[in-house]
Amino acid sequence: MTKRYAVILAAGQGTRMKSSLYKVLHPVCGKPMVQHVIEQLASLNLEQMVTIVGHGADKVKAEIGNRSAFALQAEQLGTAHAVMQATQLEGKEGTTIVVCGDTPLITAETIQSLLDHHEQQGAKATILTAHAEDPTGYGRIIRNQEGLVAKIVEHKDASEQERNVQEINTGTYCFDNGFLFDTLKKVSNDNVQGEYYLPDVIEILKNEGEVVSAFQTPHFEETLGVNDRFALSQAEEFMKNRISKKHMLNGVTIIDPSHTYISVDAEIGRDTVLHPGTTISGETVIGENCFVGPNTEIKDSKIANNTAIKQSVVHDSEIGNDVTIGPFAHIRPQSSISDEVRIGNFVEIKKTKFGKGSKASHLSYIGDAEVGQDVNLGCGSITVNYDGKNKFLTKIENGAFIGCNSNLVAPVTVGEGAYVAAGSTITEDVPGNALSVARARQVNKENYVDNMDVKKKS
C-alpha cells in the first residue's frame, strides 16, 4: 500500500481577521480551526503529518501538541515556499496531501476520496476542486477537450470566458511526494508578490508531460477557507448545522436548530430534547431522555439520564439521574449532584457534593459543602464559606433539615437527622437528631403601638 503523508499550512498571520489571535487558532464550534483539520487527517492511515507554522508558532504548536511534526516558515514567501519547509518528508516515497489549516469544514471522507482518485489515475498531482455558484476570487480549473486539467488560472489573470468557469481550485492537493519536492525546486518567485506559489507546481508538472488530475467534491462548503470574520461565521453556521443534523439522526430532538449551539465534541443520548437558546460546549456528555432549555448553558459537564435542566447554567460538574435543575439555577465548577436531586429557582451550587434525594428548592447558596442524602435546604439557606482569606467546608449529613433563611458559618457540621430552625445563624456543630435554634428570642410588647400613637398626638 502506498505510504501517505500530510502537510498542513498554518503559518499565516491572518491580517484580515483583525485579531490578536492567530488565524488558525480561531475556534469553530468550540475547537480551533487547525484542530478540525488535524483530527480529520488523523483518522486516515497516514505515516506522518507536518504542520507548517510561522506567526504564533509556539501557540500553534501548544494547541496541536504531539499530534503532528512541525516545520517553521520564518518568512512567509508563498504556499510553495511553505511546503518546501517540510524537509522531514523530502526523499520519501508515497503520496502527500497538502491542506490549509484554515479549512475547518474539510472531512476525512472527502480527503479519502481525493486520495483514492489520485492513486487510481496514476497522477503526479491531483487538485481538489469544487463547483462554486459565485467563483469570484477563486482560481479557475481549465480543462481540455478530454476533460483533463489543462491549467489553473487565477481570477485576476482569467479571460472573460475563463471567468465564466465555475469549477474552482480549493487549495487542497495530492502529490507524488518525490515529484513534489523535485518540482518545488523549479518554482520561481518571478511575480508581482515575489512569492512561490503551489499552483505553479501543477503547471510545471503539466508542461513536463506528467499526469495532472482533478477531483471535484460535491460539497463546496467543505472547501471554505476562513480569511475574515464573515467567513468565520459562515464556517460556524455550516459546522453547527452538520453537528445538529448528526445528533438529530441519532435520536436527539432539537426544537430549533438555528437557535441551538452544540460543540463538536459534545455527546448527547437519544430521546433527549433541546429547546431554543441552549448552548452545549466543551466535552459535555448528556444522557438519554433529558430535557434541556430553553436558554440553558452546559459546559464540560456530564449529565446522566432522565434529567431536566431549565433556564440554568452548569459548568464543569456532574449531574446524576432523575435530577431537576432550575429555572435560573447556577451549578458552578467541581460540583457533583447525585440522583433524584431538586435544585430550584435562583440556587447557586459551587464545589459541592449533593447527596441523593436532597433538595434546595429556592434562593440558596451552597458552596464548598458536602450535603448528604435526603437533606432539605429551605429557602434562603446559605453556607457561609469565606472569611475574607480562606474557604471552609460545611457538612450537612443525611436527613438533616435546614430551615428558611439560615446561615451555616463554615467550618461547621450539621449532624444526621438534625433540624436547624428558620432564621438561625449556626456557628457550632449541630449534633445528630438535635434541634438547633440560633436567633434572638421573640419579644412581644403589649400596647406598644397604642402608646406610640399617644406620643404622636401630644
XYZ file of N, CA and C in Angstrom, residues 6-178:
519
model
N 0.959 14.086 5.105
C 0.164 15.312 5.006
C 0.990 16.510 5.433
N 0.779 17.609 4.735
C 1.351 18.904 5.102
C 0.192 19.861 5.348
N 0.159 20.461 6.540
C -0.890 21.418 6.896
C -0.278 22.809 6.913
N -0.834 23.704 6.119
C -0.313 25.064 6.015
C -0.971 25.929 7.086
N -0.174 26.341 8.083
C -0.735 27.082 9.220
C 0.188 28.202 9.670
N 0.903 28.806 8.710
C 1.906 29.806 9.081
C 1.402 31.237 8.979
N 0.274 31.442 8.329
C -0.188 32.801 8.070
C -0.663 33.526 9.321
N -0.518 34.840 9.297
C -0.962 35.656 10.428
C -2.459 35.903 10.388
N -3.003 36.019 9.179
C -4.433 36.262 9.051
C -4.799 37.698 9.357
N -4.169 38.635 8.647
C -4.386 40.054 8.949
C -5.833 40.473 8.739
N -6.532 39.813 7.810
C -7.927 40.198 7.558
C -8.860 39.809 8.701
N -8.392 38.948 9.601
C -9.194 38.627 10.782
C -9.222 39.791 11.764
N -8.210 40.682 11.639
C -8.105 41.839 12.551
C -8.203 41.387 14.007
N -7.261 40.524 14.370
C -7.313 39.884 15.688
C -5.907 39.661 16.216
N -5.773 39.674 17.538
C -4.502 39.307 18.167
C -4.342 37.792 18.242
N -5.417 37.060 17.975
C -5.365 35.598 17.960
C -5.002 35.137 16.553
N -4.012 34.254 16.447
C -3.577 33.788 15.136
C -4.707 33.040 14.432
N -4.772 33.228 13.119
C -5.953 32.823 12.352
C -6.381 31.388 12.597
N -5.446 30.448 12.493
C -5.837 29.036 12.576
C -6.264 28.627 13.980
N -6.074 29.532 14.964
C -6.491 29.230 16.338
C -7.887 29.750 16.652
N -8.493 30.455 15.717
C -9.872 30.897 15.940
C -10.788 29.673 15.982
N -11.662 29.605 16.975
C -12.495 28.404 17.126
C -13.699 28.389 16.196
N -14.047 27.201 15.772
C -15.300 26.934 15.063
C -16.020 25.843 15.838
N -17.177 26.174 16.367
C -17.945 25.260 17.220
C -17.080 24.698 18.350
N -16.328 25.601 18.963
C -15.613 25.259 20.179
C -14.233 24.670 20.011
N -13.744 24.589 18.767
C -12.420 23.979 18.551
C -11.653 24.809 17.522
N -10.350 25.077 17.755
C -9.571 25.845 16.785
C -9.615 25.223 15.393
N -9.617 26.077 14.386
C -9.742 25.601 13.005
C -8.714 24.530 12.674
N -7.466 24.781 13.047
C -6.416 23.835 12.685
C -6.629 22.481 13.351
N -7.244 22.464 14.533
C -7.530 21.191 15.198
C -8.560 20.382 14.424
N -9.541 21.057 13.834
C -10.510 20.345 12.995
C -9.790 19.621 11.861
N -8.862 20.335 11.212
C -8.123 19.748 10.091
C -7.269 18.577 10.568
N -6.543 18.776 11.665
C -5.675 17.729 12.212
C -6.489 16.477 12.538
N -7.638 16.647 13.156
C -8.436 15.488 13.576
C -8.982 14.714 12.383
N -9.368 15.417 11.319
C -9.836 14.710 10.127
C -8.695 13.931 9.477
N -7.529 14.535 9.398
C -6.376 13.835 8.824
C -5.945 12.661 9.694
N -6.044 12.838 11.012
C -5.601 11.785 11.933
C -6.429 10.519 11.798
N -7.648 10.645 11.285
C -8.495 9.461 11.130
C -8.131 8.651 9.889
N -7.229 9.183 9.060
C -6.746 8.455 7.886
C -5.472 7.693 8.255
N -5.113 6.772 7.421
C -3.935 5.938 7.691
C -2.684 6.632 7.145
N -2.217 7.665 7.862
C -1.070 8.453 7.415
C 0.192 8.041 8.152
N 1.304 8.120 7.443
C 2.598 7.850 8.063
C 3.037 9.011 8.951
N 2.785 10.235 8.483
C 3.268 11.404 9.220
C 2.516 12.647 8.769
N 2.288 13.560 9.727
C 1.765 14.890 9.427
C 2.827 15.915 9.790
N 2.966 16.930 8.955
C 3.862 18.047 9.245
C 3.049 19.332 9.136
N 3.009 20.091 10.213
C 2.302 21.371 10.216
C 3.313 22.495 10.050
N 3.084 23.333 9.038
C 3.965 24.465 8.776
C 3.491 25.639 9.629
N 4.353 26.098 10.520
C 3.997 27.189 11.428
C 4.868 28.401 11.134
N 4.358 29.563 11.509
C 5.104 30.801 11.319
C 4.703 31.785 12.383
N 3.732 32.639 12.066
C 3.202 33.571 13.060
C 2.564 32.788 14.208
N 2.959 33.136 15.428
C 2.388 32.452 16.590
C 2.767 30.994 16.665
N 3.960 30.661 16.183
C 4.373 29.256 16.098
C 4.239 28.528 17.428
N 4.685 29.158 18.500
C 4.657 28.487 19.807
C 3.230 28.183 20.242
N 2.322 29.114 20.009
C 0.931 28.897 20.412
C 0.257 27.835 19.553
N 0.569 27.834 18.269
C 0.001 26.805 17.388
C 0.531 25.430 17.775
N 1.828 25.340 18.059
C 2.414 24.069 18.496
C 1.778 23.589 19.793
N 1.573 24.517 20.726
C 0.982 24.144 22.014
C -0.432 23.619 21.831
N -1.165 24.195 20.899
C -2.544 23.756 20.655
C -2.573 22.366 20.036
N -1.701 22.109 19.080
C -1.711 20.825 18.368
C -1.035 19.731 19.182
N 0.007 20.082 19.919
C 0.707 19.091 20.729
C 1.481 18.106 19.879
N 1.491 16.854 20.327
C 2.309 15.838 19.647
C 1.565 15.110 18.538
N 0.457 15.658 18.097
C -0.309 15.003 17.031
C 0.333 15.210 15.667
N 1.272 16.137 15.582
C 1.901 16.452 14.305
C 3.346 16.847 14.542
N 4.187 16.612 13.518
C 5.514 17.223 13.500
C 5.356 18.659 13.004
N 6.409 19.466 13.147
C 6.314 20.876 12.774
C 7.516 21.289 11.943
N 7.281 22.291 11.096
C 8.366 22.939 10.361
C 8.081 24.433 10.374
N 9.125 25.230 10.525
C 8.969 26.674 10.662
C 9.176 27.373 9.322
N 8.193 28.176 8.940
C 8.344 29.095 7.815
C 8.557 30.482 8.412
N 9.813 30.827 8.619
C 10.142 32.059 9.339
C 9.687 33.291 8.579
N 9.783 33.237 7.257
C 9.335 34.340 6.413
C 8.297 33.793 5.452
N 7.123 34.416 5.409
C 6.035 33.902 4.580
C 6.225 34.344 3.130
N 6.699 33.407 2.318
C 7.009 33.694 0.915
C 6.166 32.850 -0.029
N 4.951 32.526 0.374
C 4.045 31.811 -0.506
C 3.829 30.367 -0.110
N 2.807 29.761 -0.739
C 2.398 28.400 -0.371
C 3.423 27.351 -0.781
N 4.061 27.530 -1.936
C 5.101 26.576 -2.340
C 6.291 26.665 -1.388
N 6.648 27.868 -1.011
C 7.740 28.061 -0.056
C 7.405 27.402 1.275
N 6.139 27.461 1.676
C 5.727 26.818 2.929
C 5.940 25.311 2.866
N 5.525 24.687 1.766
C 5.684 23.234 1.635
C 7.163 22.858 1.588
N 8.000 23.723 1.023
C 9.443 23.455 0.981
C 10.029 23.246 2.375
N 9.401 23.836 3.390
C 9.947 23.747 4.746
C 9.746 22.360 5.363
N 8.875 21.543 4.771
C 8.597 20.208 5.321
C 9.692 19.240 4.904
N 10.905 19.552 5.289
C 12.062 18.758 4.863
C 12.031 17.340 5.422
N 11.222 17.114 6.475
C 11.106 15.755 7.035
C 10.593 14.761 5.995
N 9.842 15.275 5.005
C 9.216 14.387 4.020
C 10.041 14.249 2.745
N 11.043 15.074 2.586
C 11.826 15.039 1.354
C 12.555 13.705 1.224
N 12.485 13.127 0.029
C 13.153 11.857 -0.236
C 12.317 10.630 0.076
N 11.137 10.819 0.629
C 10.277 9.676 0.951
C 9.372 9.346 -0.229
N 9.057 8.075 -0.374
C 8.155 7.637 -1.435
C 6.733 7.571 -0.900
N 5.796 7.995 -1.740
C 4.396 7.925 -1.339
C 3.621 9.125 -1.838
N 2.472 9.344 -1.225
C 1.559 10.421 -1.609
C 1.466 11.432 -0.476
N 1.554 12.703 -0.827
C 1.459 13.773 0.168
C 0.224 14.626 -0.095
N -0.577 14.794 0.956
C -1.735 15.682 0.912
C -1.286 17.043 1.422
N -1.667 18.093 0.729
C -1.425 19.456 1.204
C -2.780 20.106 1.446
N -2.999 20.555 2.672
C -4.294 21.140 3.037
C -4.051 22.367 3.907
N -4.894 23.351 3.771
C -4.751 24.589 4.545
C -5.351 24.426 5.938
N -4.687 25.024 6.921
C -5.161 24.930 8.300
C -6.363 25.792 8.593
N -6.790 26.603 7.611
C -7.965 27.456 7.809
C -9.185 26.929 7.061
N -9.204 25.593 6.814
C -10.360 24.958 6.163
C -10.996 23.963 7.138
N -11.671 24.456 8.172
C -12.142 23.580 9.251
C -13.257 22.626 8.859
N -13.886 22.849 7.694
C -15.031 22.020 7.310
C -14.639 20.796 6.491
N -13.372 20.715 6.084
C -12.933 19.567 5.292
C -13.119 18.284 6.091
N -13.567 17.222 5.416
C -13.825 15.961 6.109
C -12.859 14.878 5.648
N -12.681 13.894 6.501
C -11.828 12.752 6.167
C -12.360 12.024 4.942
N -13.687 11.978 4.796
C -14.287 11.281 3.652
C -13.889 11.943 2.333
N -13.904 13.259 2.314
C -13.523 13.967 1.091
C -12.036 13.789 0.794
N -11.208 13.870 1.818
C -9.767 13.675 1.613
C -9.485 12.256 1.139
N -10.193 11.284 1.714
C -10.010 9.895 1.293
C -10.405 9.718 -0.171
N -11.501 10.347 -0.579
C -11.927 10.266 -1.980
C -10.891 10.901 -2.900
N -10.309 12.007 -2.459
C -9.249 12.658 -3.236
C -8.043 11.736 -3.382
N -7.633 11.113 -2.289
C -6.501 10.180 -2.327
C -6.772 9.012 -3.263
N -7.962 8.434 -3.143
C -8.311 7.279 -3.978
C -8.284 7.654 -5.455
N -8.862 8.806 -5.777
C -8.886 9.262 -7.170
C -7.464 9.487 -7.681
N -6.637 10.124 -6.876
C -5.248 10.404 -7.252
C -4.501 9.121 -7.593
N -4.662 8.118 -6.746
C -3.917 6.873 -6.947
C -4.496 6.050 -8.092
N -5.820 6.092 -8.266
C -6.436 5.371 -9.380
C -6.025 5.960 -10.729
N -5.851 7.275 -10.771
C -5.485 7.944 -12.018
C -3.996 7.834 -12.318
N -3.217 7.381 -11.350
C -1.775 7.340 -11.536
C -1.185 8.724 -11.738
N -1.788 9.712 -11.097
C -1.389 11.103 -11.296
C -0.183 11.456 -10.443
N 0.546 12.451 -10.915
C 1.634 13.009 -10.115
C 1.127 14.155 -9.237
N -0.008 14.720 -9.633
C -0.657 15.751 -8.826
C -2.154 15.697 -9.085
N -2.928 15.878 -8.024
C -4.384 15.931 -8.148
C -4.891 17.110 -7.331
N -5.764 17.884 -7.958
C -6.314 19.083 -7.327
C -7.718 18.756 -6.825
N -8.015 19.155 -5.588
C -9.394 19.082 -5.111
C -10.119 20.321 -5.613
N -11.161 20.103 -6.408
C -11.921 21.217 -6.963
C -13.352 21.170 -6.445
N -14.079 22.251 -6.720
C -15.484 22.317 -6.318
C -16.219 23.230 -7.282
N -17.533 23.057 -7.349
C -18.387 23.928 -8.151
C -18.853 25.082 -7.274
N -18.577 26.305 -7.710
C -18.967 27.489 -6.943
C -19.994 28.289 -7.729
N -21.125 28.594 -7.105
C -22.136 29.424 -7.755
C -21.571 30.805 -8.060
N -20.777 31.322 -7.143
C -20.092 32.597 -7.367
C -18.595 32.358 -7.205
N -17.896 32.138 -8.322
C -16.466 31.784 -8.227
C -15.529 32.983 -8.129
N -16.073 34.172 -7.955
C -15.240 35.381 -7.906
C -14.131 35.240 -6.865
N -12.911 35.520 -7.308
C -11.769 35.478 -6.406
C -11.034 34.157 -6.387
N -11.665 33.101 -6.896
C -11.033 31.778 -6.892
C -10.261 31.545 -8.189
N -9.219 30.709 -8.095
C -8.564 30.214 -9.290
C -9.488 29.255 -10.027
N -9.517 29.347 -11.379
C -10.411 28.503 -12.179
C -9.658 27.286 -12.710
N -10.358 26.157 -12.755
C -9.816 24.929 -13.339
C -10.215 24.899 -14.809
N -9.246 24.996 -15.674
C -9.497 24.965 -17.115
C -9.151 23.564 -17.619
N -10.135 22.902 -18.204
C -9.945 21.538 -18.705
C -9.864 21.547 -20.231
N -9.174 20.510 -20.765
C -9.096 20.367 -22.217
C -10.282 19.561 -22.743
N -10.264 19.252 -24.026
C -11.399 18.554 -24.637
C -11.590 17.156 -24.074
N -10.532 16.561 -23.554
C -10.636 15.221 -22.961
C -11.102 15.280 -21.509
N -11.318 16.475 -20.994
C -11.759 16.619 -19.606
C -10.626 16.625 -18.606
N -9.384 16.616 -19.087
C -8.236 16.652 -18.186
C -7.875 18.097 -17.852
N -7.180 18.269 -16.749
C -6.784 19.613 -16.331
C -5.743 20.163 -17.300
N -6.058 21.322 -17.875
C -5.098 21.987 -18.751
C -4.267 22.997 -17.969
N -4.936 23.742 -17.076
C -4.218 24.743 -16.287
C -5.127 25.285 -15.194
N -4.504 25.997 -14.256
C -5.235 26.762 -13.248
C -4.994 28.233 -13.550
N -6.072 28.993 -13.667
C -5.951 30.419 -13.951
C -6.500 31.201 -12.769
N -5.678 32.080 -12.203
C -6.150 32.927 -11.111
C -7.177 33.925 -11.635
N -8.088 34.320 -10.769
C -9.203 35.177 -11.183
C -8.711 36.447 -11.874
N -7.695 37.069 -11.305
C -7.219 38.350 -11.849
C -6.591 38.185 -13.228
N -6.135 36.959 -13.539
C -5.480 36.708 -14.819
C -6.410 36.065 -15.840
N -7.643 35.752 -15.441
C -8.553 34.991 -16.302
C -9.205 35.888 -17.351
N -9.438 35.291 -18.528
C -10.193 35.987 -19.565
C -11.674 35.983 -19.198
N -12.461 36.731 -19.963
C -13.903 36.779 -19.688
C -14.511 35.385 -19.776
N -14.089 34.617 -20.774
C -14.605 33.253 -20.936
C -14.176 32.367 -19.776
N -12.919 32.494 -19.348
C -12.416 31.682 -18.237
C -13.095 32.048 -16.925
N -13.468 33.317 -16.777
C -14.147 33.724 -15.544
C -15.553 33.137 -15.434
N -16.106 32.688 -16.543
C -17.422 32.043 -16.516
C -17.349 30.605 -16.014
N -16.131 30.059 -15.933
C -15.954 28.696 -15.417
C -16.248 28.694 -13.919
N -17.032 27.714 -13.479
C -17.441 27.661 -12.068
C -16.723 26.574 -11.274
N -15.851 25.811 -11.926
C -15.029 24.842 -11.198
C -13.803 25.575 -10.665
N -13.626 25.533 -9.344
C -12.576 26.347 -8.720
C -11.543 25.469 -8.007
N -10.353 26.046 -7.853
C -9.279 25.401 -7.099
C -9.507 25.656 -5.611
N -9.608 24.602 -4.812
C -9.895 24.750 -3.379
C -8.643 24.967 -2.536
N -7.462 24.740 -3.125
C -6.226 24.881 -2.355
C -5.796 23.619 -1.636
N -6.496 22.512 -1.885
C -6.108 21.209 -1.326
C -5.609 20.331 -2.472
N -4.485 19.641 -2.238
C -3.843 18.881 -3.305
C -3.351 17.532 -2.799
N -3.154 16.625 -3.767
C -2.366 15.403 -3.556
C -1.198 15.414 -4.540
N -0.037 14.991 -4.057
C 1.141 14.929 -4.921
C 1.858 13.607 -4.728
N 2.466 13.130 -5.802
C 3.508 12.122 -5.649
C 4.653 12.819 -4.922
N 5.043 12.295 -3.772
C 5.953 13.030 -2.896
C 7.300 13.328 -3.557
N 7.837 12.354 -4.283
C 9.120 12.577 -4.940
C 9.036 13.686 -5.968
